[in-house]
């Protein structure tokens, strides 16, 4: 399983010290179906191209945009493309993804789960699970998509505070600072959930019980191993989310 660190141009040089490939979060969609590039270093080569649709206009010419992405892959020796699309699938986005998948083959195109209908694309599966069995979740996803080779892990570092009873299964996301302040204040006993492949602890405030579920280097490594053992094709980690964990995630790292 290929592991990618998703990095901005400002993070790329530091992240290159790690022994894994980079997904260059440096591209967006501009007016008239153009591909815009941030201030990427001229010598940047290898890894994959990552395109966001944040604040993107309507894609009037999906084929033109797909051709631009393909040319950039050739110039930079990118081995594939990641569509880091945040908006719900729309016809113009779907048409672009389909055109790009066709032109890019046999190089991979990684897409959000909502774009799983794009023929030939590899869809992402989020690892931030708050209920059920993590392994079963991956197995069911693989079964639904015709095999784990058609999937990649979207490794999101879980830090979530649930007010019990958590009937909706939704909690409040915690920033790193909030999480650390909570741990420092509560000094909790921490446990490991084999099913969720995550750590957790509980605490009480104002007479209410809270359940905090979180990832650390060990749980993320276990999630990566689970995906690899099932045959997932790749895994993506956001560099800012795991920067402090890199020496343990990748022992050969020089960060």
PDB file of C-alpha atoms in Angstrom:
ATOM      1  CA  UNK A   1       0.000   0.000   0.000  1.00  0.00           C
ATOM      2  CA  UNK A   2       1.407   3.364  -1.059  1.00  0.00           C
ATOM      3  CA  UNK A   3       1.325   6.007   1.684  1.00  0.00           C
ATOM      4  CA  UNK A   4       1.066   9.687   0.751  1.00  0.00           C
ATOM      5  CA  UNK A   5       1.517  12.777   2.879  1.00  0.00           C
ATOM      6  CA  UNK A   6      -0.700  15.596   1.587  1.00  0.00           C
ATOM      7  CA  UNK A   7       1.351  18.809   1.721  1.00  0.00           C
ATOM      8  CA  UNK A   8       1.121  22.426   0.664  1.00  0.00           C
ATOM      9  CA  UNK A   9       4.101  23.974  -1.170  1.00  0.00           C
ATOM     10  CA  UNK A  10       5.248  25.548   2.117  1.00  0.00           C
ATOM     11  CA  UNK A  11       5.297  22.134   3.815  1.00  0.00           C
ATOM     12  CA  UNK A  12       6.800  20.096   0.989  1.00  0.00           C
ATOM     13  CA  UNK A  13      10.487  20.564   1.772  1.00  0.00           C
ATOM     14  CA  UNK A  14      10.114  19.586   5.416  1.00  0.00           C
ATOM     15  CA  UNK A  15       7.797  16.685   4.600  1.00  0.00           C
ATOM     16  CA  UNK A  16      10.234  15.347   1.991  1.00  0.00           C
ATOM     17  CA  UNK A  17      12.437  14.164   4.867  1.00  0.00           C
ATOM     18  CA  UNK A  18       9.918  11.390   5.489  1.00  0.00           C
ATOM     19  CA  UNK A  19      10.132   8.094   3.680  1.00  0.00           C
ATOM     20  CA  UNK A  20       6.818   8.332   1.866  1.00  0.00           C
ATOM     21  CA  UNK A  21       5.473   9.965  -1.265  1.00  0.00           C
ATOM     22  CA  UNK A  22       3.843  13.389  -1.357  1.00  0.00           C
ATOM     23  CA  UNK A  23       0.454  14.534  -2.607  1.00  0.00           C
ATOM     24  CA  UNK A  24       1.004  18.135  -3.665  1.00  0.00           C
ATOM     25  CA  UNK A  25      -1.903  20.259  -2.442  1.00  0.00           C
ATOM     26  CA  UNK A  26      -1.006  23.071  -4.823  1.00  0.00           C
ATOM     27  CA  UNK A  27      -3.691  23.083  -7.511  1.00  0.00           C
ATOM     28  CA  UNK A  28      -7.144  24.571  -7.905  1.00  0.00           C
ATOM     29  CA  UNK A  29      -9.699  25.160 -10.632  1.00  0.00           C
ATOM     30  CA  UNK A  30      -9.677  28.597 -12.210  1.00  0.00           C
ATOM     31  CA  UNK A  31     -11.909  30.540 -14.616  1.00  0.00           C
ATOM     32  CA  UNK A  32     -12.641  29.078 -18.034  1.00  0.00           C
ATOM     33  CA  UNK A  33     -11.738  25.531 -16.938  1.00  0.00           C
ATOM     34  CA  UNK A  34      -8.092  26.317 -16.243  1.00  0.00           C
ATOM     35  CA  UNK A  35      -5.796  24.549 -13.777  1.00  0.00           C
ATOM     36  CA  UNK A  36      -4.132  27.008 -11.417  1.00  0.00           C
ATOM     37  CA  UNK A  37      -0.928  26.194  -9.535  1.00  0.00           C
ATOM     38  CA  UNK A  38       0.347  27.744  -6.325  1.00  0.00           C
ATOM     39  CA  UNK A  39       4.000  28.744  -5.900  1.00  0.00           C
ATOM     40  CA  UNK A  40       5.380  25.229  -6.212  1.00  0.00           C
ATOM     41  CA  UNK A  41       9.151  24.841  -6.375  1.00  0.00           C
ATOM     42  CA  UNK A  42      10.407  24.451  -9.933  1.00  0.00           C
ATOM     43  CA  UNK A  43      12.275  21.261  -9.033  1.00  0.00           C
ATOM     44  CA  UNK A  44       9.197  19.522  -7.605  1.00  0.00           C
ATOM     45  CA  UNK A  45       8.909  16.087  -9.182  1.00  0.00           C
ATOM     46  CA  UNK A  46       7.160  12.851  -8.308  1.00  0.00           C
ATOM     47  CA  UNK A  47       4.311  12.049  -5.967  1.00  0.00           C
ATOM     48  CA  UNK A  48       0.834  12.982  -7.141  1.00  0.00           C
ATOM     49  CA  UNK A  49      -1.107  16.105  -8.048  1.00  0.00           C
ATOM     50  CA  UNK A  50      -3.903  17.192  -5.684  1.00  0.00           C
ATOM     51  CA  UNK A  51      -6.714  19.445  -6.927  1.00  0.00           C
ATOM     52  CA  UNK A  52      -9.204  21.246  -4.693  1.00  0.00           C
ATOM     53  CA  UNK A  53     -12.623  22.532  -5.774  1.00  0.00           C
ATOM     54  CA  UNK A  54     -12.804  25.095  -2.981  1.00  0.00           C
ATOM     55  CA  UNK A  55     -14.292  28.327  -4.402  1.00  0.00           C
ATOM     56  CA  UNK A  56     -14.077  26.799  -7.873  1.00  0.00           C
ATOM     57  CA  UNK A  57     -16.292  28.102 -10.685  1.00  0.00           C
ATOM     58  CA  UNK A  58     -18.467  25.955 -12.925  1.00  0.00           C
ATOM     59  CA  UNK A  59     -16.326  23.643 -15.092  1.00  0.00           C
ATOM     60  CA  UNK A  60     -17.581  24.505 -18.561  1.00  0.00           C
ATOM     61  CA  UNK A  61     -15.042  22.294 -20.343  1.00  0.00           C
ATOM     62  CA  UNK A  62     -14.210  19.135 -18.357  1.00  0.00           C
ATOM     63  CA  UNK A  63     -12.058  17.788 -21.194  1.00  0.00           C
ATOM     64  CA  UNK A  64      -9.949  20.966 -21.303  1.00  0.00           C
ATOM     65  CA  UNK A  65      -9.343  20.844 -17.549  1.00  0.00           C
ATOM     66  CA  UNK A  66      -8.532  17.120 -17.700  1.00  0.00           C
ATOM     67  CA  UNK A  67      -6.012  17.779 -20.477  1.00  0.00           C
ATOM     68  CA  UNK A  68      -4.350  20.497 -18.374  1.00  0.00           C
ATOM     69  CA  UNK A  69      -4.031  18.128 -15.422  1.00  0.00           C
ATOM     70  CA  UNK A  70      -2.538  15.473 -17.670  1.00  0.00           C
ATOM     71  CA  UNK A  71       0.050  17.920 -19.034  1.00  0.00           C
ATOM     72  CA  UNK A  72       1.031  18.905 -15.495  1.00  0.00           C
ATOM     73  CA  UNK A  73       1.471  15.238 -14.586  1.00  0.00           C
ATOM     74  CA  UNK A  74       3.824  14.887 -17.533  1.00  0.00           C
ATOM     75  CA  UNK A  75       5.845  17.994 -16.632  1.00  0.00           C
ATOM     76  CA  UNK A  76       6.204  17.026 -12.981  1.00  0.00           C
ATOM     77  CA  UNK A  77       6.380  13.231 -13.342  1.00  0.00           C
ATOM     78  CA  UNK A  78       3.329  12.843 -11.118  1.00  0.00           C
ATOM     79  CA  UNK A  79       2.150   9.278 -10.749  1.00  0.00           C
ATOM     80  CA  UNK A  80      -1.538  10.110 -10.381  1.00  0.00           C
ATOM     81  CA  UNK A  81      -4.114  12.664  -9.257  1.00  0.00           C
ATOM     82  CA  UNK A  82      -6.098  13.196  -6.066  1.00  0.00           C
ATOM     83  CA  UNK A  83      -9.360  15.126  -6.324  1.00  0.00           C
ATOM     84  CA  UNK A  84      -9.664  16.790  -2.929  1.00  0.00           C
ATOM     85  CA  UNK A  85     -13.228  17.885  -3.621  1.00  0.00           C
ATOM     86  CA  UNK A  86     -15.262  19.232  -0.720  1.00  0.00           C
ATOM     87  CA  UNK A  87     -18.547  20.055  -2.445  1.00  0.00           C
ATOM     88  CA  UNK A  88     -21.254  17.443  -3.125  1.00  0.00           C
ATOM     89  CA  UNK A  89     -20.933  15.893  -6.585  1.00  0.00           C
ATOM     90  CA  UNK A  90     -22.325  18.121  -9.323  1.00  0.00           C
ATOM     91  CA  UNK A  91     -22.649  17.233 -13.019  1.00  0.00           C
ATOM     92  CA  UNK A  92     -19.688  19.399 -14.080  1.00  0.00           C
ATOM     93  CA  UNK A  93     -17.422  17.948 -11.372  1.00  0.00           C
ATOM     94  CA  UNK A  94     -18.477  14.405 -12.207  1.00  0.00           C
ATOM     95  CA  UNK A  95     -17.864  15.009 -15.913  1.00  0.00           C
ATOM     96  CA  UNK A  96     -14.374  16.322 -15.150  1.00  0.00           C
ATOM     97  CA  UNK A  97     -13.575  13.361 -12.892  1.00  0.00           C
ATOM     98  CA  UNK A  98     -14.736  10.923 -15.561  1.00  0.00           C
ATOM     99  CA  UNK A  99     -12.748  12.646 -18.300  1.00  0.00           C
ATOM    100  CA  UNK A 100      -9.645  12.716 -16.105  1.00  0.00           C
ATOM    101  CA  UNK A 101      -9.962   9.043 -15.113  1.00  0.00           C
ATOM    102  CA  UNK A 102     -10.155   8.100 -18.787  1.00  0.00           C
ATOM    103  CA  UNK A 103      -7.188  10.233 -19.852  1.00  0.00           C
ATOM    104  CA  UNK A 104      -5.043   9.421 -16.823  1.00  0.00           C
ATOM    105  CA  UNK A 105      -5.224   5.622 -17.010  1.00  0.00           C
ATOM    106  CA  UNK A 106      -3.322   3.513 -16.116  1.00  0.00           C
ATOM    107  CA  UNK A 107      -2.190   6.069 -13.535  1.00  0.00           C
ATOM    108  CA  UNK A 108      -4.616   6.240 -10.595  1.00  0.00           C
ATOM    109  CA  UNK A 109      -7.256   8.873  -9.926  1.00  0.00           C
ATOM    110  CA  UNK A 110      -8.271   9.103  -6.257  1.00  0.00           C
ATOM    111  CA  UNK A 111     -11.708  10.567  -5.556  1.00  0.00           C
ATOM    112  CA  UNK A 112     -13.944  11.275  -2.536  1.00  0.00           C
ATOM    113  CA  UNK A 113     -16.475   8.628  -1.602  1.00  0.00           C
ATOM    114  CA  UNK A 114     -19.267  10.641  -3.230  1.00  0.00           C
ATOM    115  CA  UNK A 115     -17.536  10.191  -6.598  1.00  0.00           C
ATOM    116  CA  UNK A 116     -17.324   6.413  -6.348  1.00  0.00           C
ATOM    117  CA  UNK A 117     -19.468   6.087  -9.495  1.00  0.00           C
ATOM    118  CA  UNK A 118     -16.613   7.464 -11.633  1.00  0.00           C
ATOM    119  CA  UNK A 119     -15.464   4.523 -13.744  1.00  0.00           C
ATOM    120  CA  UNK A 120     -11.835   3.579 -13.125  1.00  0.00           C
ATOM    121  CA  UNK A 121     -11.360   5.859 -10.124  1.00  0.00           C
ATOM    122  CA  UNK A 122     -10.174   4.775  -6.667  1.00  0.00           C
ATOM    123  CA  UNK A 123     -12.463   6.100  -3.967  1.00  0.00           C
ATOM    124  CA  UNK A 124     -11.392   7.191  -0.497  1.00  0.00           C
ATOM    125  CA  UNK A 125     -12.638   5.603   2.719  1.00  0.00           C
ATOM    126  CA  UNK A 126     -12.422   7.737   5.864  1.00  0.00           C
ATOM    127  CA  UNK A 127     -10.773   6.036   8.847  1.00  0.00           C
ATOM    128  CA  UNK A 128     -12.337   8.263  11.555  1.00  0.00           C
ATOM    129  CA  UNK A 129     -14.912   5.712  12.713  1.00  0.00           C
ATOM    130  CA  UNK A 130     -16.905   6.410  15.892  1.00  0.00           C
ATOM    131  CA  UNK A 131     -18.954   3.206  16.110  1.00  0.00           C
ATOM    132  CA  UNK A 132     -19.000  -0.439  15.047  1.00  0.00           C
ATOM    133  CA  UNK A 133     -15.970  -2.450  13.949  1.00  0.00           C
ATOM    134  CA  UNK A 134     -13.175  -0.758  11.984  1.00  0.00           C
ATOM    135  CA  UNK A 135     -12.064  -3.973  10.280  1.00  0.00           C
ATOM    136  CA  UNK A 136     -15.615  -4.907   9.352  1.00  0.00           C
ATOM    137  CA  UNK A 137     -16.147  -1.378   8.051  1.00  0.00           C
ATOM    138  CA  UNK A 138     -13.174  -1.745   5.691  1.00  0.00           C
ATOM    139  CA  UNK A 139     -14.255  -5.230   4.615  1.00  0.00           C
ATOM    140  CA  UNK A 140     -17.776  -4.048   3.820  1.00  0.00           C
ATOM    141  CA  UNK A 141     -16.427  -1.078   1.861  1.00  0.00           C
ATOM    142  CA  UNK A 142     -14.190  -3.406  -0.150  1.00  0.00           C
ATOM    143  CA  UNK A 143     -17.089  -5.747  -0.853  1.00  0.00           C
ATOM    144  CA  UNK A 144     -19.288  -2.900  -2.043  1.00  0.00           C
ATOM    145  CA  UNK A 145     -16.622  -1.530  -4.414  1.00  0.00           C
ATOM    146  CA  UNK A 146     -15.483  -4.760  -6.035  1.00  0.00           C
ATOM    147  CA  UNK A 147     -12.364  -5.274  -3.946  1.00  0.00           C
ATOM    148  CA  UNK A 148     -10.000  -3.321  -1.712  1.00  0.00           C
ATOM    149  CA  UNK A 149      -7.762  -2.522  -4.665  1.00  0.00           C
ATOM    150  CA  UNK A 150     -10.414  -0.029  -5.785  1.00  0.00           C
ATOM    151  CA  UNK A 151     -10.145   1.862  -2.487  1.00  0.00           C
ATOM    152  CA  UNK A 152      -7.699   4.076  -0.605  1.00  0.00           C
ATOM    153  CA  UNK A 153      -7.665   5.135   3.033  1.00  0.00           C
ATOM    154  CA  UNK A 154      -8.390   8.744   3.918  1.00  0.00           C
ATOM    155  CA  UNK A 155      -6.548   8.669   7.243  1.00  0.00           C
ATOM    156  CA  UNK A 156      -8.106  11.326   9.451  1.00  0.00           C
ATOM    157  CA  UNK A 157      -6.746  11.774  12.965  1.00  0.00           C
ATOM    158  CA  UNK A 158      -9.691  11.286  15.294  1.00  0.00           C
ATOM    159  CA  UNK A 159     -10.126  13.592  18.302  1.00  0.00           C
ATOM    160  CA  UNK A 160     -13.808  13.661  19.232  1.00  0.00           C
ATOM    161  CA  UNK A 161     -15.709  14.463  22.444  1.00  0.00           C
ATOM    162  CA  UNK A 162     -19.099  12.730  22.837  1.00  0.00           C
ATOM    163  CA  UNK A 163     -21.671  13.671  25.466  1.00  0.00           C
ATOM    164  CA  UNK A 164     -23.203  10.439  26.767  1.00  0.00           C
ATOM    165  CA  UNK A 165     -25.540   8.929  25.835  1.00  0.00           C
ATOM    166  CA  UNK A 166     -24.365   9.689  22.294  1.00  0.00           C
ATOM    167  CA  UNK A 167     -27.576   8.717  20.546  1.00  0.00           C
ATOM    168  CA  UNK A 168     -26.662  10.327  17.208  1.00  0.00           C
ATOM    169  CA  UNK A 169     -23.105   8.998  17.126  1.00  0.00           C
ATOM    170  CA  UNK A 170     -21.845  12.520  16.539  1.00  0.00           C
ATOM    171  CA  UNK A 171     -19.396  14.288  18.798  1.00  0.00           C
ATOM    172  CA  UNK A 172     -17.582  17.595  18.986  1.00  0.00           C
ATOM    173  CA  UNK A 173     -14.245  17.700  17.143  1.00  0.00           C
ATOM    174  CA  UNK A 174     -11.340  18.774  19.325  1.00  0.00           C
ATOM    175  CA  UNK A 175      -8.347  20.740  18.129  1.00  0.00           C
ATOM    176  CA  UNK A 176      -4.929  19.530  19.219  1.00  0.00           C
ATOM    177  CA  UNK A 177      -4.781  22.362  21.756  1.00  0.00           C
ATOM    178  CA  UNK A 178      -8.239  21.557  23.179  1.00  0.00           C
ATOM    179  CA  UNK A 179      -7.435  17.876  23.377  1.00  0.00           C
ATOM    180  CA  UNK A 180      -4.115  18.426  25.142  1.00  0.00           C
ATOM    181  CA  UNK A 181      -5.657  20.892  27.597  1.00  0.00           C
ATOM    182  CA  UNK A 182      -8.362  18.333  28.392  1.00  0.00           C
ATOM    183  CA  UNK A 183      -5.818  15.576  28.992  1.00  0.00           C
ATOM    184  CA  UNK A 184      -3.692  17.847  31.169  1.00  0.00           C
ATOM    185  CA  UNK A 185      -6.683  18.868  33.281  1.00  0.00           C
ATOM    186  CA  UNK A 186      -8.305  15.445  33.675  1.00  0.00           C
ATOM    187  CA  UNK A 187      -5.233  13.156  33.743  1.00  0.00           C
ATOM    188  CA  UNK A 188      -7.570  10.364  32.556  1.00  0.00           C
ATOM    189  CA  UNK A 189      -7.084   6.611  32.456  1.00  0.00           C
ATOM    190  CA  UNK A 190      -6.794   5.810  28.747  1.00  0.00           C
ATOM    191  CA  UNK A 191      -8.087   2.593  27.177  1.00  0.00           C
ATOM    192  CA  UNK A 192      -7.873   0.976  23.747  1.00  0.00           C
ATOM    193  CA  UNK A 193     -10.909  -0.117  21.707  1.00  0.00           C
ATOM    194  CA  UNK A 194     -10.041  -3.117  19.561  1.00  0.00           C
ATOM    195  CA  UNK A 195     -13.236  -2.703  17.535  1.00  0.00           C
ATOM    196  CA  UNK A 196     -12.763   0.980  16.768  1.00  0.00           C
ATOM    197  CA  UNK A 197      -8.972   0.747  16.554  1.00  0.00           C
ATOM    198  CA  UNK A 198      -8.767   3.927  18.637  1.00  0.00           C
ATOM    199  CA  UNK A 199      -8.044   5.040  22.192  1.00  0.00           C
ATOM    200  CA  UNK A 200     -10.595   6.549  24.543  1.00  0.00           C
ATOM    201  CA  UNK A 201     -11.229   7.922  28.003  1.00  0.00           C
ATOM    202  CA  UNK A 202     -14.147   9.339  29.954  1.00  0.00           C
ATOM    203  CA  UNK A 203     -14.544  12.335  32.226  1.00  0.00           C
ATOM    204  CA  UNK A 204     -17.353  14.157  34.016  1.00  0.00           C
ATOM    205  CA  UNK A 205     -18.145  17.854  33.867  1.00  0.00           C
ATOM    206  CA  UNK A 206     -21.186  19.651  35.324  1.00  0.00           C
ATOM    207  CA  UNK A 207     -22.728  16.294  36.181  1.00  0.00           C
ATOM    208  CA  UNK A 208     -22.510  15.041  32.578  1.00  0.00           C
ATOM    209  CA  UNK A 209     -20.316  12.187  31.337  1.00  0.00           C
ATOM    210  CA  UNK A 210     -18.136  12.668  28.294  1.00  0.00           C
ATOM    211  CA  UNK A 211     -16.507  10.007  26.113  1.00  0.00           C
ATOM    212  CA  UNK A 212     -13.392  11.079  24.194  1.00  0.00           C
ATOM    213  CA  UNK A 213     -12.229   8.998  21.238  1.00  0.00           C
ATOM    214  CA  UNK A 214      -8.838   9.702  19.690  1.00  0.00           C
ATOM    215  CA  UNK A 215      -5.996   8.452  17.516  1.00  0.00           C
ATOM    216  CA  UNK A 216      -2.310   8.384  18.279  1.00  0.00           C
ATOM    217  CA  UNK A 217       0.661   7.019  16.343  1.00  0.00           C
ATOM    218  CA  UNK A 218      -0.067   3.431  17.401  1.00  0.00           C
ATOM    219  CA  UNK A 219      -3.745   3.469  16.374  1.00  0.00           C
ATOM    220  CA  UNK A 220      -2.959   5.130  13.040  1.00  0.00           C
ATOM    221  CA  UNK A 221      -0.295   2.510  12.366  1.00  0.00           C
ATOM    222  CA  UNK A 222      -2.814  -0.224  13.142  1.00  0.00           C
ATOM    223  CA  UNK A 223      -5.331   1.323  10.750  1.00  0.00           C
ATOM    224  CA  UNK A 224      -2.672   1.499   8.047  1.00  0.00           C
ATOM    225  CA  UNK A 225      -1.738  -2.134   8.645  1.00  0.00           C
ATOM    226  CA  UNK A 226      -5.403  -3.167   8.453  1.00  0.00           C
ATOM    227  CA  UNK A 227      -5.831  -1.413   5.116  1.00  0.00           C
ATOM    228  CA  UNK A 228      -2.610  -2.876   3.771  1.00  0.00           C
ATOM    229  CA  UNK A 229      -3.515  -6.418   4.846  1.00  0.00           C
ATOM    230  CA  UNK A 230      -6.869  -6.145   3.057  1.00  0.00           C
ATOM    231  CA  UNK A 231      -5.239  -4.899  -0.132  1.00  0.00           C
ATOM    232  CA  UNK A 232      -6.141  -1.190  -0.126  1.00  0.00           C
ATOM    233  CA  UNK A 233      -4.161   0.550  -2.845  1.00  0.00           C
ATOM    234  CA  UNK A 234      -3.055   3.668  -0.980  1.00  0.00           C
ATOM    235  CA  UNK A 235      -3.452   5.809   2.128  1.00  0.00           C
ATOM    236  CA  UNK A 236      -3.455   9.585   2.522  1.00  0.00           C
ATOM    237  CA  UNK A 237      -2.452  11.517   5.640  1.00  0.00           C
ATOM    238  CA  UNK A 238      -2.696  15.289   6.002  1.00  0.00           C
ATOM    239  CA  UNK A 239       0.753  16.537   6.983  1.00  0.00           C
ATOM    240  CA  UNK A 240      -0.394  19.114   9.593  1.00  0.00           C
ATOM    241  CA  UNK A 241      -2.564  16.473  11.323  1.00  0.00           C
ATOM    242  CA  UNK A 242       0.288  14.010  11.841  1.00  0.00           C
ATOM    243  CA  UNK A 243       3.380  16.185  11.889  1.00  0.00           C
ATOM    244  CA  UNK A 244       3.995  15.541  15.589  1.00  0.00           C
ATOM    245  CA  UNK A 245       3.555  11.789  15.085  1.00  0.00           C
ATOM    246  CA  UNK A 246       5.866  11.311  12.107  1.00  0.00           C
ATOM    247  CA  UNK A 247       8.918   9.994  14.016  1.00  0.00           C
ATOM    248  CA  UNK A 248       6.721   7.185  15.401  1.00  0.00           C
ATOM    249  CA  UNK A 249       4.645   6.632  12.274  1.00  0.00           C
ATOM    250  CA  UNK A 250       7.724   6.433  10.089  1.00  0.00           C
ATOM    251  CA  UNK A 251      10.733   5.539  12.266  1.00  0.00           C
ATOM    252  CA  UNK A 252      13.168   6.299   9.443  1.00  0.00           C
ATOM    253  CA  UNK A 253      11.930   9.886   9.258  1.00  0.00           C
ATOM    254  CA  UNK A 254      14.485  12.666   9.769  1.00  0.00           C
ATOM    255  CA  UNK A 255      11.935  15.257  11.001  1.00  0.00           C
TER     256      UNK A 255
END
